[in-house]
PDB file of C-alpha atoms in Angstrom:
ATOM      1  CA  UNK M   1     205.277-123.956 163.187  1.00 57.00           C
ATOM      2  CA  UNK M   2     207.990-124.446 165.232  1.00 63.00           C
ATOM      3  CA  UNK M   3     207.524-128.321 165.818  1.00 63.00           C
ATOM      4  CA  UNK M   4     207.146-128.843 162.065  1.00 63.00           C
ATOM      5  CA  UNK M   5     210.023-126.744 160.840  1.00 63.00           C
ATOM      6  CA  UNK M   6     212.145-127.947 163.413  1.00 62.00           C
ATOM      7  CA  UNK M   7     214.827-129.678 161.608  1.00 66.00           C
ATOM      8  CA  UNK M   8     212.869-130.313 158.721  1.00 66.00           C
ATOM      9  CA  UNK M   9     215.234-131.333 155.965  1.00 64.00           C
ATOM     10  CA  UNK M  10     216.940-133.918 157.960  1.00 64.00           C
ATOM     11  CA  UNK M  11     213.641-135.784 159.986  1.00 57.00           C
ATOM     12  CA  UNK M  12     213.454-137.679 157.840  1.00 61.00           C
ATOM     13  CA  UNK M  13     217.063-138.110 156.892  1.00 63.00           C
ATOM     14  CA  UNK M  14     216.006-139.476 153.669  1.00 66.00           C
ATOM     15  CA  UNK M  15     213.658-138.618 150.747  1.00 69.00           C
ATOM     16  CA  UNK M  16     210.575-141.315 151.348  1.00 68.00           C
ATOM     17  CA  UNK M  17     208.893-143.545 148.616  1.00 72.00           C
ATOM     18  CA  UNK M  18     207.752-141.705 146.395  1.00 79.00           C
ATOM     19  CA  UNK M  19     208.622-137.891 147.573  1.00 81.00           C
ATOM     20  CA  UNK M  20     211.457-137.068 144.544  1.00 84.00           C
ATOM     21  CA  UNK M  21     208.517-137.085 141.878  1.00 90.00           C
ATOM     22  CA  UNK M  22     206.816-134.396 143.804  1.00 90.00           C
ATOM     23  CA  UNK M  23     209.378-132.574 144.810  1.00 91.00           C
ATOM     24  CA  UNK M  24     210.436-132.645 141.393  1.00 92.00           C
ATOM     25  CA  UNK M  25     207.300-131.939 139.690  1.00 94.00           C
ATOM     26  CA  UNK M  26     206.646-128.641 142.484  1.00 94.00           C
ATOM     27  CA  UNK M  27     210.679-127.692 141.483  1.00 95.00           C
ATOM     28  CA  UNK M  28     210.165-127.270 138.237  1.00 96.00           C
ATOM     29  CA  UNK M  29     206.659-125.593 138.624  1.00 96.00           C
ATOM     30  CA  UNK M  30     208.624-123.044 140.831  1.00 96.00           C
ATOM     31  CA  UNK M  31     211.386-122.671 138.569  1.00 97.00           C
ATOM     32  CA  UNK M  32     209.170-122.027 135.292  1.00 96.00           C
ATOM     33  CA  UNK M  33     210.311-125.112 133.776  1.00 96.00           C
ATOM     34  CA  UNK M  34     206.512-126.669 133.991  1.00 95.00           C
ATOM     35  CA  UNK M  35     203.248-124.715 134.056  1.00 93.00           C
ATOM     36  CA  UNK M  36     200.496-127.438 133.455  1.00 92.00           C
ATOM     37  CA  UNK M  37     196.565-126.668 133.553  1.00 89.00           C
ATOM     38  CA  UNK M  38     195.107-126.011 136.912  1.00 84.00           C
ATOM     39  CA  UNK M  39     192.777-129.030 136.504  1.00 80.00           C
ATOM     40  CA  UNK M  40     195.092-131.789 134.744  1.00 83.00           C
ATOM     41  CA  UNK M  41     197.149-134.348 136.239  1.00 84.00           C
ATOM     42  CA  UNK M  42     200.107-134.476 138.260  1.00 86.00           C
ATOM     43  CA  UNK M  43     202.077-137.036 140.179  1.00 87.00           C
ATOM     44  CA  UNK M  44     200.833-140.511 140.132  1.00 83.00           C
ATOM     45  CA  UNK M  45     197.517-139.040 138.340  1.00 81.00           C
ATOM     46  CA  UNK M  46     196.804-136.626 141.168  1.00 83.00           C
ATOM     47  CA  UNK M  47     195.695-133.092 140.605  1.00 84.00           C
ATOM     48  CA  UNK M  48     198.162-131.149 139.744  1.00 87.00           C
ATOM     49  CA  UNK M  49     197.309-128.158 141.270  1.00 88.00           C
ATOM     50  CA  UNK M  50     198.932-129.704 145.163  1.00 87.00           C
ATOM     51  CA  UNK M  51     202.092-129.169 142.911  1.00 91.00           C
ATOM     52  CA  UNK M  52     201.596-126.339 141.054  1.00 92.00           C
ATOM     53  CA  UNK M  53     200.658-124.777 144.917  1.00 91.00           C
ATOM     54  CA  UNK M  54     203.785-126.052 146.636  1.00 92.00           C
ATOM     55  CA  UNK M  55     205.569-124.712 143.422  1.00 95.00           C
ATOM     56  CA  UNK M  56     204.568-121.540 144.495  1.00 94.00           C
ATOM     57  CA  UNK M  57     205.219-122.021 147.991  1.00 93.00           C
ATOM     58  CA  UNK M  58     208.744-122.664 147.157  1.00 95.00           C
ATOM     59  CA  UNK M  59     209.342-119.657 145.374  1.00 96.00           C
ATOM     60  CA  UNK M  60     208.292-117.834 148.234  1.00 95.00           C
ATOM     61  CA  UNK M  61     210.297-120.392 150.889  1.00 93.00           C
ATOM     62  CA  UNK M  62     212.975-121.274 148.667  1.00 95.00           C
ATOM     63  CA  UNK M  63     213.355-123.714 146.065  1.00 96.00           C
ATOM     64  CA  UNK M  64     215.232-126.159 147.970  1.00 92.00           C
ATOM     65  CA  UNK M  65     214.306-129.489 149.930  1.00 89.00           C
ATOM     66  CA  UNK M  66     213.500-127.276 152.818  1.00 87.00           C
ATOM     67  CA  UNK M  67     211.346-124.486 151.151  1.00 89.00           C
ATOM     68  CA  UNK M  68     209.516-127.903 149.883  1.00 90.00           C
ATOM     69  CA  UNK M  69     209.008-129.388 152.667  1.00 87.00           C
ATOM     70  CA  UNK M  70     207.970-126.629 154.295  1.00 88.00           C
ATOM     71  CA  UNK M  71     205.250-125.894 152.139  1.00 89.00           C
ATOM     72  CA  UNK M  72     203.382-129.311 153.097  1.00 88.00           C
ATOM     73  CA  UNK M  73     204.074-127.879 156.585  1.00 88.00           C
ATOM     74  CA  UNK M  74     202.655-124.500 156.566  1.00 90.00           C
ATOM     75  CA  UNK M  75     199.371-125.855 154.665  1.00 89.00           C
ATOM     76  CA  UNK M  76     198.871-128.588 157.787  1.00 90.00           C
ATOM     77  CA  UNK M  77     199.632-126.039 160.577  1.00 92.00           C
ATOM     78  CA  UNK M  78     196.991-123.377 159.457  1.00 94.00           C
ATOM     79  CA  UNK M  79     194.451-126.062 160.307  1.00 95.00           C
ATOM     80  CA  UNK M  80     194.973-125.164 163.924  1.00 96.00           C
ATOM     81  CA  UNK M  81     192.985-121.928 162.449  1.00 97.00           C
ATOM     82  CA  UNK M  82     189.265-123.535 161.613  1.00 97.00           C
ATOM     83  CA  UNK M  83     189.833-126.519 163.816  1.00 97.00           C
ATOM     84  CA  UNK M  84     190.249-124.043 166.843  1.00 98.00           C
ATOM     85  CA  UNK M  85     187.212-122.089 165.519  1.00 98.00           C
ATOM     86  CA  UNK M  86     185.053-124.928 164.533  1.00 98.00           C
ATOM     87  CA  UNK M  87     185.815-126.850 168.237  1.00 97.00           C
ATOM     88  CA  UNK M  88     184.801-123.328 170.143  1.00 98.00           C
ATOM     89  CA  UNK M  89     181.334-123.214 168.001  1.00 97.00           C
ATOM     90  CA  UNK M  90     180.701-126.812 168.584  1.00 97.00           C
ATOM     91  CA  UNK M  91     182.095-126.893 172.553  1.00 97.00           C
ATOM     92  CA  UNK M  92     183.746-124.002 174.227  1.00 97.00           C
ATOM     93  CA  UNK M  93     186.894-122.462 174.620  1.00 98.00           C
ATOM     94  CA  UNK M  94     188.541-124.950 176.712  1.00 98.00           C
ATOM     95  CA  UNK M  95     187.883-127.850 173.827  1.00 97.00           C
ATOM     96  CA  UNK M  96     189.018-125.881 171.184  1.00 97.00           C
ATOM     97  CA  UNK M  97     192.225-125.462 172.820  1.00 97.00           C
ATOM     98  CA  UNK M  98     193.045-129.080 173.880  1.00 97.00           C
ATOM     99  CA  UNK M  99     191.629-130.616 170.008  1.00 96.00           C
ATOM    100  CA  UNK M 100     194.155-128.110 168.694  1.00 95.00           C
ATOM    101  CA  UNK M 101     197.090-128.835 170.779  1.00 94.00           C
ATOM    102  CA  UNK M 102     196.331-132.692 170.500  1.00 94.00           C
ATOM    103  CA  UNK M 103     196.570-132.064 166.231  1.00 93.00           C
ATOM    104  CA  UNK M 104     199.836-130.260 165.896  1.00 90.00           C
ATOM    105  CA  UNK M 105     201.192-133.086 168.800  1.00 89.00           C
ATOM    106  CA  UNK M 106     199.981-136.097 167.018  1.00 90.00           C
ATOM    107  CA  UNK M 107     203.073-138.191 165.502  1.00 88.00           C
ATOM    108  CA  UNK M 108     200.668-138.951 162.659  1.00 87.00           C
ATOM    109  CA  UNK M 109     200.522-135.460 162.012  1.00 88.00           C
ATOM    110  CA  UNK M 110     203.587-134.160 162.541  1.00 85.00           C
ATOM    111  CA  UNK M 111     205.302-137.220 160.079  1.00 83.00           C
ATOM    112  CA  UNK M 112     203.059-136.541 157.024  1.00 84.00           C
ATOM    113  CA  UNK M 113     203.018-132.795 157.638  1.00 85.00           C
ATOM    114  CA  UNK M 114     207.013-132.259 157.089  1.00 82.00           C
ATOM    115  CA  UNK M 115     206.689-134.525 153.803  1.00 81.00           C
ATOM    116  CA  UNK M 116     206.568-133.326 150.724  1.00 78.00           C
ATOM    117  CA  UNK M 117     203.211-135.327 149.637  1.00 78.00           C
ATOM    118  CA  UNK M 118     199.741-133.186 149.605  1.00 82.00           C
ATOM    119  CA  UNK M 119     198.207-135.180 152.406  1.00 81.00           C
ATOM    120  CA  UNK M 120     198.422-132.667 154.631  1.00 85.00           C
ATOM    121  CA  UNK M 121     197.017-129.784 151.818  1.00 86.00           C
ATOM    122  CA  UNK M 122     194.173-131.225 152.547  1.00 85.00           C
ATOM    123  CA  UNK M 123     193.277-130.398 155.792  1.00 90.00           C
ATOM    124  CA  UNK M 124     192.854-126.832 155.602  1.00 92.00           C
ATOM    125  CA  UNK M 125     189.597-127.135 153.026  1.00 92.00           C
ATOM    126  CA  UNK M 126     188.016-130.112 155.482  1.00 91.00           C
ATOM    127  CA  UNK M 127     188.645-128.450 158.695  1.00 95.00           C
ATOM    128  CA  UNK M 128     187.134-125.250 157.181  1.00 96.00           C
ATOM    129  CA  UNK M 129     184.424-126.774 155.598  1.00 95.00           C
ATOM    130  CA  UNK M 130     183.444-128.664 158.836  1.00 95.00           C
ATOM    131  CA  UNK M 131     183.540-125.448 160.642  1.00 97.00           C
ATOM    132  CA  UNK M 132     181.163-123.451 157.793  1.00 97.00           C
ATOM    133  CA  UNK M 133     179.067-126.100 157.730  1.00 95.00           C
ATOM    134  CA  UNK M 134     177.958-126.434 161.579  1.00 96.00           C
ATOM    135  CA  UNK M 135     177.574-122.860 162.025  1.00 97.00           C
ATOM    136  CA  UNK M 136     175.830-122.908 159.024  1.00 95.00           C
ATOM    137  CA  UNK M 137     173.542-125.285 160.214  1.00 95.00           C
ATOM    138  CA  UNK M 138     173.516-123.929 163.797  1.00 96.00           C
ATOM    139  CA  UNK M 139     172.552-120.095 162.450  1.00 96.00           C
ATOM    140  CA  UNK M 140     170.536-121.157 160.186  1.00 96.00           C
ATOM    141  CA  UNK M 141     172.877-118.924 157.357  1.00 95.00           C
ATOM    142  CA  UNK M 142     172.545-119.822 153.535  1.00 94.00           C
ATOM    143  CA  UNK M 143     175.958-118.045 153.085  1.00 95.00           C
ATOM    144  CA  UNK M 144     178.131-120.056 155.923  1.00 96.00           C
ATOM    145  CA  UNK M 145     176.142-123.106 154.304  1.00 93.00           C
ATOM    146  CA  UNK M 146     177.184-121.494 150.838  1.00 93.00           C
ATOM    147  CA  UNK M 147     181.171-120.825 151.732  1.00 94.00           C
ATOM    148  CA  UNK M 148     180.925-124.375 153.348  1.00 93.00           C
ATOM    149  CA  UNK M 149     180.026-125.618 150.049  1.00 90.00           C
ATOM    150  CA  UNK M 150     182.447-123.921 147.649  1.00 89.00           C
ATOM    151  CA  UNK M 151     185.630-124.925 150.108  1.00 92.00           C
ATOM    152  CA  UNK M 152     184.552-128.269 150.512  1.00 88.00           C
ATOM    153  CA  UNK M 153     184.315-127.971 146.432  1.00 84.00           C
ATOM    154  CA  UNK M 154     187.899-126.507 146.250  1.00 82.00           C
ATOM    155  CA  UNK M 155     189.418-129.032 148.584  1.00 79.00           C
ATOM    156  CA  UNK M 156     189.023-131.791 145.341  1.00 72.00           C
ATOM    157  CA  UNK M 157     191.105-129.687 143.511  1.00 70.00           C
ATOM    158  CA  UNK M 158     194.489-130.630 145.080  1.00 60.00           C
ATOM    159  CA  UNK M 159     193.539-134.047 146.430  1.00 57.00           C
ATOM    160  CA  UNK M 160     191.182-136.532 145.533  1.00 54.00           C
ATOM    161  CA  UNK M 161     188.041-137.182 147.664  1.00 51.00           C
ATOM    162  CA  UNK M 162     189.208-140.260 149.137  1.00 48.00           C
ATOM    163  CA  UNK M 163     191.407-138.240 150.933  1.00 49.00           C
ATOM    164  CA  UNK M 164     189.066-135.788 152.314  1.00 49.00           C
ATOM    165  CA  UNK M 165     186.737-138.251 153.805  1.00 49.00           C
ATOM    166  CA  UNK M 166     189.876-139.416 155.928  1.00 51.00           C
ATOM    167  CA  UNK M 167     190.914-135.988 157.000  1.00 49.00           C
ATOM    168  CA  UNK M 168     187.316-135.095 157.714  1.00 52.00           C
ATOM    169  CA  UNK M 169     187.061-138.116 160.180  1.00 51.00           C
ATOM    170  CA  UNK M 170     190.491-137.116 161.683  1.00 51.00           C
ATOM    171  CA  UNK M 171     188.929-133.737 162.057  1.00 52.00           C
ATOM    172  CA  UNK M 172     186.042-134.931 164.064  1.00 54.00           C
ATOM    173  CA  UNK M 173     188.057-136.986 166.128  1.00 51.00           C
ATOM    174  CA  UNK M 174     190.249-134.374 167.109  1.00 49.00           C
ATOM    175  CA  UNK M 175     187.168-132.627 168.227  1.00 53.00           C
ATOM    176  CA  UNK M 176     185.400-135.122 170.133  1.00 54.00           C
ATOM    177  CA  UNK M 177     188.558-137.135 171.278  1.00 50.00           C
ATOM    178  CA  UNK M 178     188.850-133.561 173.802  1.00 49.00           C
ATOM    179  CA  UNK M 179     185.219-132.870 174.765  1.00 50.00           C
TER     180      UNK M 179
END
């Protein structure tokens, strides 16, 4: 946490592109101004549940640009979580470790993990998914299989699937980019 909360409301010095409609949209979802359906849509016709999440994040981090901004941050960095556990199941200790470290280290991931934008919400349902679905597969389990299924299900619901096939890859690459 501590790389991607260091200084976090002033790298980036600036609000980027497009970041004032979401922090916007998750302000007034944490200020009770908005409560829109779970399933509709939100910012630029994305779900609007990565708003209606960071909405609540904010309440809980502060409704301010770093409480937002911090929200995107917190989702990213409890990848390290299922990425750690999914590179020990595939590989050992040792690879878990390093495919971890290299994550939370890469530029690419620390830029789009202290913005306010949901690219980095979805990481947490990939990574997981990944991990239920190889030990799934690897002990023979119907329920790991079954948990893999319903996260990978409920990581469309704050970004779209184009976005999960480039995490997922990311993912992998973490993994075997150590091994």
């Amino acid at each position: 946490f501590v790389i991607n909360a260091y200084q976090i409301t002033n790298v980036p010095n600036i609000m980027m592109g497009d970041e004032g409609d979401w922090f916007t949209t998750a302000r007034a979802v944490a200020v009770g101004d908005y409560n829109p359906p779970w399933f509709g849509f939100g910012v630029y016709s994305f779900p609007v549940f990565s708003s209606i999440s960071t909405g609540w994040a904010m309440k809980i981090f502060g409704v301010s640009l770093w409480g937002w901004r911090f929200a995107s941050a917190f989702a990213a960095v409890l990848t390290v979580i299922p990425l750690y556990a999914l590179g020990r199941e595939m590989f050992n200790r040792q690879v878990a470790i390093v495919a971890s470290l290299i994550m939370i280290a890469t530029p690419y991931f620390i830029a789009f993990a202290r913005l306010g934008y949901n690219n980095s919400q979805s990481l947490l349902p990939v990574v997981l998914a990944l991990y239920f679905l190889f030990a799934g597969f690897k002990r023979g389990s119907w329920f790991y299989l079954s948990c893999a299924g319903v996260i990978a299900a409920l990581g469309f619901i704050p970004t779209p699937p184009r976005d999960l096939r480039c995490w997922s890859r990311s993912s992998t690459f973490f993994i075997y980019s150590s091994h």
